[in-house]
XYZ file of C-alpha atoms in Angstrom:
661
model
C -59.643 6.209 32.460
C -60.086 2.158 31.830
C -62.035 0.129 33.578
C -62.098 -4.156 32.620
C -65.604 -4.877 33.796
C -65.910 -8.941 34.526
C -63.767 -9.472 32.232
C -62.804 -13.170 30.873
C -60.493 -14.244 27.971
C -59.670 -17.347 26.761
C -57.877 -19.301 23.910
C -58.952 -22.991 22.629
C -60.328 -22.959 26.019
C -57.637 -22.480 28.256
C -58.586 -19.888 30.633
C -56.279 -16.678 31.099
C -58.218 -14.510 32.974
C -61.646 -15.163 34.775
C -64.256 -12.144 35.971
C -61.974 -9.757 36.563
C -63.107 -6.304 37.277
C -60.268 -3.179 38.091
C -61.030 0.672 37.605
C -57.131 2.456 36.189
C -57.101 6.004 36.787
C -55.668 9.065 35.739
C -52.037 8.875 36.531
C -51.758 5.649 37.823
C -47.729 4.260 37.691
C -48.926 0.303 37.600
C -46.522 -2.074 37.788
C -47.618 -6.030 36.070
C -45.577 -8.858 38.020
C -46.856 -12.762 37.959
C -44.497 -15.132 36.369
C -43.750 -16.414 32.889
C -47.201 -17.224 31.367
C -49.087 -15.573 33.722
C -51.200 -13.408 31.060
C -49.036 -9.513 31.917
C -48.361 -9.292 27.928
C -51.768 -10.427 27.022
C -53.543 -7.884 29.015
C -51.142 -5.287 27.470
C -52.644 -6.644 24.542
C -56.402 -6.420 25.702
C -55.951 -3.155 26.547
C -54.094 -1.476 23.756
C -57.082 -3.417 21.853
C -55.136 -5.285 20.007
C -57.090 -8.891 21.235
C -60.469 -8.599 22.927
C -62.059 -10.481 25.535
C -63.813 -13.632 25.382
C -66.619 -12.092 28.084
C -66.869 -8.912 29.326
C -65.974 -5.484 28.553
C -62.761 -2.556 28.556
C -64.277 0.794 28.767
C -62.187 3.839 28.562
C -62.825 7.578 28.127
C -63.824 9.311 25.021
C -60.955 10.243 22.545
C -57.789 8.717 25.447
C -54.766 8.374 23.470
C -52.765 5.198 24.216
C -49.271 4.160 23.163
C -47.736 0.343 23.316
C -43.965 -0.922 23.368
C -45.010 -4.461 23.000
C -41.373 -6.761 23.934
C -40.051 -7.419 20.422
C -40.476 -5.412 17.359
C -39.556 -5.605 13.769
C -40.248 -3.484 11.198
C -38.601 -1.140 8.385
C -38.573 2.313 6.885
C -37.823 4.036 4.394
C -37.534 7.154 7.222
C -34.340 8.825 9.142
C -34.183 8.064 13.064
C -35.599 11.988 13.413
C -38.068 11.516 10.613
C -39.076 8.233 12.607
C -39.340 9.647 15.518
C -41.196 12.662 14.780
C -43.564 11.599 12.109
C -44.526 13.121 8.958
C -46.569 16.208 10.761
C -49.969 14.346 8.590
C -51.778 15.585 11.686
C -50.884 18.961 11.798
C -52.032 19.087 8.251
C -55.126 17.593 9.631
C -55.761 20.100 11.764
C -54.534 22.785 9.407
C -57.348 21.964 6.892
C -60.301 21.951 9.839
C -59.153 25.302 10.742
C -59.911 26.235 6.723
C -63.204 24.421 6.644
C -64.406 26.076 10.855
C -63.353 29.479 9.587
C -65.422 29.047 6.230
C -68.487 27.634 8.125
C -68.347 30.862 10.604
C -68.432 33.310 7.710
C -71.724 31.103 5.955
C -73.583 29.525 9.873
C -76.046 32.006 10.703
C -77.120 30.245 14.111
C -76.046 31.442 17.288
C -75.821 28.218 18.743
C -73.595 27.122 15.746
C -71.081 29.352 15.781
C -70.195 28.349 19.385
C -69.741 24.956 18.639
C -67.515 25.665 16.049
C -65.860 28.471 18.123
C -66.095 25.891 20.809
C -63.799 23.310 18.426
C -61.968 25.887 16.950
C -60.253 26.382 20.761
C -59.613 22.085 21.114
C -57.524 22.276 17.753
C -55.807 25.381 19.057
C -55.076 23.079 21.803
C -53.766 19.986 19.602
C -52.129 22.147 17.400
C -49.915 23.859 20.521
C -49.283 20.084 21.895
C -47.574 19.105 18.758
C -45.702 22.786 18.446
C -42.950 21.553 15.773
C -40.223 23.156 16.918
C -40.737 22.253 20.891
C -41.201 18.882 19.123
C -37.985 18.448 17.356
C -36.239 19.558 20.603
C -38.246 17.139 22.731
C -37.091 14.381 20.313
C -33.665 15.321 20.365
C -33.383 15.547 23.952
C -35.055 11.539 24.378
C -33.077 10.491 21.608
C -29.860 11.045 23.102
C -31.132 10.580 26.587
C -31.821 6.714 25.200
C -28.408 6.684 23.802
C -28.354 8.061 20.281
C -25.776 10.534 18.906
C -26.553 13.668 16.324
C -25.056 11.903 13.734
C -27.608 9.112 14.000
C -30.341 12.092 13.405
C -29.950 11.440 9.814
C -29.813 7.797 9.023
C -32.018 5.309 7.856
C -34.270 3.731 10.908
C -33.616 -0.123 8.652
C -29.626 0.318 8.740
C -30.187 0.227 13.108
C -30.257 -3.303 14.612
C -33.531 -4.619 16.086
C -32.161 -3.099 20.083
C -31.779 -0.148 18.547
C -34.946 -0.099 16.605
C -36.507 -0.695 19.967
C -34.858 2.318 20.911
C -36.040 4.651 18.140
C -39.719 3.538 18.983
C -39.774 3.615 22.484
C -38.211 7.190 21.311
C -41.202 8.009 19.281
C -43.703 6.931 21.549
C -42.288 9.152 24.431
C -41.903 12.162 21.706
C -45.983 11.352 21.346
C -47.103 12.282 25.320
C -49.542 10.037 25.673
C -52.387 9.644 27.858
C -51.406 6.020 28.577
C -48.083 4.554 28.100
C -47.910 0.549 27.720
C -44.430 -0.667 28.389
C -43.648 -4.436 28.127
C -39.887 -4.891 29.203
C -38.118 -1.380 27.794
C -35.125 -1.794 29.754
C -34.187 -5.592 27.977
C -32.516 -3.762 25.151
C -31.413 -0.819 26.764
C -27.874 -0.137 28.817
C -27.180 1.202 32.375
C -27.359 5.056 30.777
C -30.286 5.035 29.205
C -32.235 2.764 31.999
C -32.037 5.559 34.491
C -32.440 8.367 31.658
C -35.954 6.531 31.587
C -36.272 6.575 34.800
C -35.951 9.636 35.243
C -38.083 11.105 32.024
C -41.029 8.553 33.836
C -40.812 10.159 36.930
C -41.160 13.365 35.600
C -44.281 12.374 32.941
C -47.605 12.864 33.988
C -49.110 10.222 31.457
C -50.755 7.008 33.025
C -48.127 4.291 33.319
C -48.659 0.384 32.658
C -45.225 -1.564 32.725
C -44.251 -5.066 32.624
C -40.915 -4.911 33.953
C -38.576 -7.936 35.492
C -36.324 -5.232 37.073
C -37.255 -4.836 40.448
C -35.594 -1.671 40.703
C -36.749 0.259 38.095
C -39.860 -1.445 39.012
C -39.676 0.488 42.663
C -38.668 3.908 40.406
C -41.998 4.058 38.332
C -44.654 2.685 39.894
C -47.557 3.172 42.866
C -49.497 0.445 41.958
C -49.362 -3.048 41.708
C -51.316 -5.632 39.253
C -50.277 -9.159 40.338
C -51.715 -11.552 37.806
C -51.534 -15.775 39.907
C -54.369 -18.353 38.933
C -55.769 -16.298 36.059
C -57.110 -13.354 38.796
C -55.237 -9.929 39.286
C -54.504 -8.676 43.135
C -54.211 -4.982 43.469
C -51.854 -3.352 45.684
C -51.345 0.209 45.869
C -47.783 0.786 46.811
C -44.478 -0.489 44.681
C -42.431 -3.376 44.317
C -40.508 -3.861 47.801
C -43.565 -2.775 49.828
C -45.717 -5.210 48.090
C -43.451 -8.517 48.721
C -43.714 -7.583 52.199
C -47.470 -7.490 51.910
C -47.353 -10.628 49.893
C -44.812 -12.238 52.826
C -46.967 -11.572 55.288
C -50.181 -12.410 53.185
C -48.322 -16.171 52.199
C -48.515 -16.564 56.395
C -51.924 -15.737 56.494
C -53.182 -18.024 53.860
C -50.692 -20.413 55.271
C -51.992 -20.778 58.412
C -55.071 -20.791 57.418
C -54.963 -23.157 55.120
C -53.458 -25.461 58.162
C -56.710 -25.226 59.979
C -58.629 -25.261 57.307
C -56.996 -29.220 56.491
C -57.161 -29.680 60.334
C -60.963 -28.797 60.022
C -61.479 -31.155 56.759
C -59.462 -34.159 58.366
C -61.593 -34.166 61.313
C -64.220 -33.903 59.814
C -63.937 -37.113 56.978
C -63.154 -38.662 60.396
C -66.039 -38.411 61.684
C -67.833 -38.493 57.893
C -66.133 -42.079 58.182
C -67.377 -42.983 61.238
C -71.294 -42.339 60.885
C -72.154 -42.337 57.881
C -73.809 -45.902 57.735
C -75.300 -45.194 61.670
C -78.892 -44.578 61.148
C -79.244 -41.676 63.816
C -75.946 -39.808 62.996
C -76.208 -40.277 59.191
C -78.006 -37.113 59.073
C -74.800 -35.582 60.498
C -72.732 -37.164 58.023
C -74.558 -35.942 55.026
C -74.727 -32.303 56.299
C -70.516 -32.924 56.669
C -70.155 -33.880 53.040
C -72.261 -30.821 52.008
C -70.850 -28.368 53.834
C -67.162 -30.316 52.532
C -68.385 -29.900 48.704
C -69.244 -26.184 49.544
C -66.107 -25.056 51.104
C -63.775 -23.071 49.073
C -60.321 -23.948 49.269
C -57.789 -21.954 50.430
C -55.102 -21.395 48.064
C -51.482 -20.133 48.629
C -50.653 -17.368 46.319
C -46.954 -17.922 45.623
C -44.756 -19.046 42.996
C -42.990 -22.183 44.348
C -39.589 -21.770 44.270
C -38.516 -24.051 45.295
C -38.892 -26.527 42.914
C -36.327 -24.237 40.769
C -33.326 -24.770 43.211
C -30.277 -25.635 42.037
C -26.177 -24.808 42.532
C -23.798 -24.990 39.802
C -21.126 -27.514 39.767
C -18.537 -27.190 41.913
C -15.511 -25.255 40.156
C -12.605 -28.029 38.449
C -9.609 -26.580 39.688
C -6.751 -23.937 37.764
C -4.547 -22.402 38.282
C -4.477 -18.545 39.670
C -4.545 -16.831 36.408
C -7.328 -16.842 34.569
C -6.585 -14.215 31.850
C -4.234 -10.891 31.437
C -4.622 -8.601 28.929
C -1.660 -6.013 27.349
C -2.534 -2.885 25.227
C -5.353 -5.459 24.088
C -7.254 -3.622 21.068
C -9.890 -5.223 18.952
C -11.473 -2.942 15.598
C -14.175 -4.289 13.198
C -13.013 -2.626 9.640
C -12.278 0.995 10.347
C -14.924 0.938 14.277
C -11.963 1.014 16.846
C -14.447 -0.955 19.882
C -11.548 -0.966 22.777
C -7.684 -0.458 22.720
C -4.824 0.036 24.996
C -6.864 -2.506 26.895
C -5.319 -3.651 30.422
C -6.897 -5.879 32.541
C -5.956 -8.798 34.654
C -8.439 -11.476 35.935
C -7.675 -14.244 39.207
C -8.569 -17.224 39.832
C -12.035 -16.463 42.026
C -12.362 -13.126 41.118
C -15.665 -11.574 40.557
C -16.582 -8.927 37.624
C -19.116 -6.724 36.292
C -18.557 -5.676 32.737
C -20.601 -2.474 32.611
C -21.462 0.524 30.121
C -23.309 1.689 27.059
C -24.405 -1.468 24.254
C -21.674 -1.529 21.565
C -18.750 0.055 24.015
C -17.349 -3.732 23.517
C -18.205 -6.101 26.724
C -19.707 -8.736 24.884
C -16.349 -8.618 22.399
C -14.216 -8.332 24.673
C -16.146 -12.077 26.681
C -15.776 -13.623 23.692
C -12.322 -12.968 23.247
C -11.954 -14.486 26.919
C -14.193 -17.214 25.994
C -11.200 -17.785 22.313
C -14.565 -16.833 20.141
C -12.580 -13.379 18.192
C -9.341 -12.302 17.380
C -7.714 -9.066 18.165
C -4.620 -7.499 18.492
C -2.098 -7.099 21.450
C -0.742 -9.849 23.687
C -3.326 -11.801 26.048
C -2.309 -15.229 28.414
C -4.990 -17.487 29.524
C -4.390 -19.395 32.207
C -4.019 -22.816 32.535
C -6.736 -25.834 32.447
C -9.264 -22.954 32.577
C -12.150 -24.103 31.570
C -15.083 -21.631 30.333
C -19.109 -21.999 30.674
C -20.316 -18.800 28.769
C -24.242 -17.869 28.187
C -23.933 -15.653 25.257
C -26.407 -12.862 24.468
C -28.421 -14.623 21.841
C -28.133 -17.635 23.208
C -32.018 -18.895 22.957
C -30.980 -18.436 18.931
C -28.351 -20.184 19.553
C -30.987 -23.613 20.537
C -31.957 -25.690 17.772
C -35.494 -24.698 17.735
C -36.163 -28.102 15.838
C -34.623 -30.276 19.200
C -37.278 -31.496 21.792
C -36.179 -30.366 25.620
C -35.165 -34.077 26.078
C -33.123 -34.083 23.124
C -31.009 -30.791 23.696
C -30.583 -31.790 26.988
C -29.328 -35.439 25.439
C -27.347 -33.975 23.149
C -24.706 -32.036 25.890
C -21.892 -34.330 26.212
C -21.624 -35.403 30.003
C -22.047 -37.803 32.584
C -26.109 -38.737 32.956
C -28.759 -40.920 33.169
C -31.798 -40.805 31.779
C -33.484 -40.510 35.071
C -30.824 -37.325 36.370
C -31.495 -35.422 33.085
C -35.233 -35.426 34.082
C -34.418 -34.095 37.618
C -31.864 -31.322 36.397
C -35.347 -30.713 34.190
C -37.956 -30.476 36.496
C -35.188 -28.739 38.458
C -36.186 -25.998 35.616
C -39.586 -26.676 35.350
C -39.899 -28.773 32.708
C -41.286 -31.769 33.606
C -43.881 -34.651 32.628
C -44.918 -34.753 28.708
C -43.528 -31.186 28.930
C -39.969 -32.634 28.004
C -41.308 -33.237 24.545
C -42.202 -30.044 23.952
C -40.369 -28.912 20.675
C -38.433 -25.627 21.387
C -39.295 -23.421 18.805
C -43.118 -23.599 20.882
C -41.055 -22.157 23.962
C -40.643 -18.517 25.329
C -38.639 -16.443 25.626
C -38.357 -17.195 29.193
C -38.635 -21.179 28.631
C -35.265 -20.898 26.402
C -33.780 -19.008 28.623
C -34.142 -21.239 31.103
C -33.133 -24.513 28.846
C -30.254 -22.403 28.115
C -29.171 -22.209 31.853
C -29.785 -25.638 32.441
C -27.096 -26.578 29.589
C -24.603 -24.924 31.360
C -25.103 -27.065 34.913
C -24.412 -30.165 32.800
C -20.077 -29.371 32.215
C -18.495 -28.393 34.966
C -16.619 -25.229 34.713
C -13.919 -23.307 37.141
C -15.599 -19.918 34.921
C -19.040 -18.562 33.837
C -19.785 -15.680 31.681
C -23.187 -14.809 31.521
C -24.001 -12.649 29.282
C -27.304 -10.585 29.693
C -28.886 -13.619 31.159
C -31.698 -12.527 33.157
C -33.611 -10.574 29.660
C -36.083 -13.382 29.882
C -36.403 -14.581 32.737
C -39.054 -13.323 35.465
C -38.231 -12.191 38.601
C -38.657 -15.591 40.590
C -36.392 -17.307 38.186
C -33.680 -14.143 38.528
C -33.775 -14.167 42.264
C -33.087 -18.441 41.959
C -30.437 -17.949 39.008
C -28.859 -14.821 41.456
C -28.741 -17.473 45.188
C -26.997 -19.731 42.336
C -24.414 -17.309 41.188
C -23.971 -16.269 45.213
C -22.692 -19.885 46.240
C -20.819 -20.626 43.358
C -16.845 -20.357 44.080
C -15.592 -20.355 40.833
C -14.574 -17.005 38.258
C -17.592 -15.080 37.447
C -17.679 -12.737 34.919
C -21.473 -10.871 34.093
C -22.776 -8.735 31.324
C -25.503 -7.472 32.785
C -27.808 -4.131 32.990
C -29.742 -5.347 35.766
C -29.393 -3.656 38.895
C -30.804 -5.532 41.638
C -29.688 -8.824 39.861
C -25.653 -7.314 39.879
C -26.263 -6.311 43.311
C -24.168 -8.067 45.914
C -22.689 -10.454 43.287
C -19.334 -9.028 41.971
C -16.627 -7.894 43.877
C -15.008 -5.447 40.833
C -16.743 -3.525 38.055
C -15.276 -2.715 35.106
C -16.569 -0.246 33.364
C -16.140 -0.126 29.054
C -16.351 3.744 28.231
C -15.087 5.644 24.761
C -12.290 2.408 23.864
C -10.891 2.832 27.186
C -11.878 0.395 30.844
C -12.068 1.785 34.200
C -12.182 -0.788 37.658
C -13.984 0.194 40.644
C -14.015 -2.038 43.246
C -16.898 -3.161 45.326
C -20.456 -4.665 43.764
C -23.293 -2.307 41.811
C -24.141 -0.530 44.415
C -21.117 1.094 45.490
C -19.990 1.553 41.477
C -23.837 3.816 40.900
C -23.077 5.876 44.314
C -19.568 7.097 43.013
C -21.438 7.824 39.559
C -24.004 9.440 41.174
C -21.707 12.152 42.944
C -19.755 12.543 40.416
C -23.313 13.214 38.273
C -23.872 15.852 41.167
C -20.488 17.234 41.006
C -20.578 17.619 36.962
C -24.274 19.327 37.544
C -22.978 21.582 40.305
C -20.201 22.715 38.246
C -22.256 23.150 35.316
C -23.988 26.175 37.115
C -21.129 27.645 39.745
C -17.554 26.710 37.388
C -16.813 29.781 36.853
C -16.332 30.190 40.996
C -13.748 27.721 40.758
C -12.173 27.241 37.314
C -9.092 29.938 37.124
C -9.942 31.547 39.990
C -7.369 31.774 42.913
C -8.381 32.156 47.421
C -9.252 35.717 47.984
C -7.892 36.971 50.322
C -9.325 35.253 52.685
C -9.750 32.225 52.712
C -13.630 31.537 54.340
C -15.818 31.807 58.005
C -17.740 29.349 59.971
C -18.069 26.760 62.280
C -16.536 24.021 60.372
C -13.060 23.870 60.797
C -11.137 22.777 57.478
C -7.929 22.485 55.454
C -7.498 25.520 53.368
C -6.298 22.911 51.088
C -9.071 20.424 51.338
C -11.324 24.118 49.970
C -15.618 21.847 50.339
C -14.995 18.850 49.041
C -14.264 16.428 51.227
C -16.872 14.936 54.098
C -18.175 17.901 56.212
C -21.423 19.020 57.281
C -21.958 22.415 56.641
C -24.663 25.057 57.154
C -25.081 28.439 55.584
C -22.514 30.491 57.881
C -19.701 28.479 56.331
C -18.559 29.862 53.281
C -15.171 29.607 51.039
C -14.071 32.449 48.807
C -12.320 32.468 45.457
C -10.974 36.213 43.202
C -10.985 36.020 39.397
C -10.236 39.843 39.046
C -12.746 42.283 40.558
C -14.720 39.570 40.762
C -15.474 37.539 44.381
C -17.025 34.547 44.224
C -18.880 33.421 48.064
C -19.514 29.764 48.569
C -21.791 29.381 50.636
C -21.577 25.285 51.949
C -25.324 25.330 52.952
C -28.820 26.317 51.979
C -30.860 28.763 54.886
C -33.868 28.341 53.435
C -36.213 30.891 50.632
C -35.959 34.644 51.457
C -33.771 34.245 54.699
C -31.166 36.011 55.187
C -27.091 35.152 54.738
C -24.240 36.937 56.150
C -20.370 37.747 54.652
C -19.065 38.750 58.031
C -15.817 38.736 56.025
C -17.222 40.939 53.914
C -16.787 44.426 55.245
C -16.136 47.845 54.056
C -13.658 48.075 55.741
C -11.691 44.785 54.176
C -12.454 45.923 50.681
C -11.427 49.903 51.372
C -12.099 52.109 48.195
C -13.431 49.290 46.754
C -17.454 49.099 45.557
C -19.794 46.555 45.055
C -20.817 47.323 40.911
C -23.209 44.154 41.152
C -24.630 41.433 42.344
C -26.133 37.607 41.667
C -26.754 34.805 42.551
C -25.058 32.344 40.370
C -28.010 29.566 38.877
C -30.698 32.259 39.486
C -32.128 34.545 37.329
C -34.055 36.466 40.495
C -33.007 39.771 42.138
C -30.841 39.213 45.015
C -31.753 42.313 48.224
C -28.559 43.463 50.259
C -27.212 44.860 52.770
C -22.843 46.148 53.021
C -22.713 48.003 56.185
C -19.435 47.931 58.106
C -19.936 44.471 59.982
C -20.331 42.639 56.416
C -22.432 42.118 53.484
C -25.898 40.314 53.850
C -28.127 39.485 51.352
C -31.487 37.668 51.632
C -31.800 34.708 49.247
C -34.600 34.148 46.649
C -37.612 32.456 47.129
C -36.930 30.044 45.281
C -34.115 27.248 46.285
C -31.416 27.334 44.197
C -29.290 24.261 45.427
C -28.992 21.601 48.412
C -26.069 21.911 48.433
C -24.050 24.845 48.132
C -25.127 28.481 45.936
C -22.721 31.211 44.707
C -22.604 34.555 45.714
C -21.361 36.553 42.749
C -19.919 40.173 43.842
C -18.584 42.545 40.980
C -15.737 45.310 42.650
C -14.913 48.310 41.082
């Protein structure tokens, strides 16, 4: 689809890429990785033709549709959300206009060859129109918008009334509706909450378009890619596989490079000894010169490793405080008529490690600000004695004085430190040498995030609150921050949608939803497992609910080898097969819940459902919920015997609906 041919790029003498040749094929799902500033976004700009290479070229198939979601976006529009996402259908109007022109030409053209050409074009146009089908387009657009977190009342709102983050969601919705051939995504999860991220994962896994993705969310990468472009030292390493597999490969590759470099360094040392020994001896001078030339031509082995040791750090030991950090009773917060949450009761104790999760706008940041003493509220709260909070705001980067230098920012933070100590701390965050005199306004988002986190280390505390701290951090910096938080012994409150970052960091998850909170023990992985179970149950009940709701147990509770108490139904964690069947009844309808899938076109025996048991009753109809397939069955003295459809209905359990008369 796209080829990079010996491509190079430099800005004012700063080489970004050098002699890159790559082939991006149809259905590739490529993750771009590399530390901040390596050129990931630059590569997307090249592929979208926003910038041109200094040397080499980019070639692509004709008529390829490329859609690009940049990391930052700011626009104004007079359209409603739905109009913005669906578009004004100008393309459809142009196609209709061209159809009219072709029909006119067909009536006038005598050449058979030309007629065939026009008919071919007409077929192509019709294909394009079918893709645009406006009704399907609107239905699909609504599904996408809802998946990304919008609600029905949002559809008619002017796009300008949304925040920047929600505008990004609108733009992402528009691009997904376009169904492009190639989708370029630069940190698409930065403005999404956890439910929207999970929805987007499932959507992208189902789409057939080629995806090129920049993301520091490693779980999101693993779910959506089958190829890695690692950008390092002006080059791109191409790897077939997901991020987790690449990390394993990379570790082994680094070990190999270290061994090779050790051997090379040993050879260079020995060669230099010989050069020094024989250089000025007549009978050995030519030998020494040949060694010198060999060393000059030698390609030095470089280790493809981001030096994370240089930014290893720890938070200061927490200051002493009491047992209670924060308690709320019937806490309520409103902004005008908008109630964010109410009747909120939460106890936070010294040493607690909490994750706040939920959709954007549900109150996570609001509660952290109340805990930090920044907002008023209704209800009662109690704050512990000697509680000192270090707070990292979601917009922390914006709070930095852009006219200050890095060093001035550090020096203005009240703390007992020398200039040497400040420099060592800044060096730990990759600000060394003259770089400390850079103005904050010229720093990247990732650099500003590192500087803000650096500021947290200067003032000891006993509570750390971090609101989306990873939004602008690369994978390596995130891992280092995570290791520091693992070692921190104080109270920790994290607001984040990054599942990999949250994993193993907390012992309670606080879910915000519908103006309330709900607590879950464990970390984010435990929480998501529980949510997945609930989703699976909900999906099953959406299809098979009539076998549960408003029913009672049939005269025969069930059959099968897996023993179970009647009260437990089929919800306890046992291993079932298609021989395990449970019965419910509503009126003249009996539901046979088969607790395992036997396979397609397989036989299932309901041995309790005999003619003798049913007496004078007859089967009026028989169906399997969740499929329209006609079901073959045989009913005799040994029971009811059915043949499953040739397509799987459900992995877990399926329901046979038997209507009697």
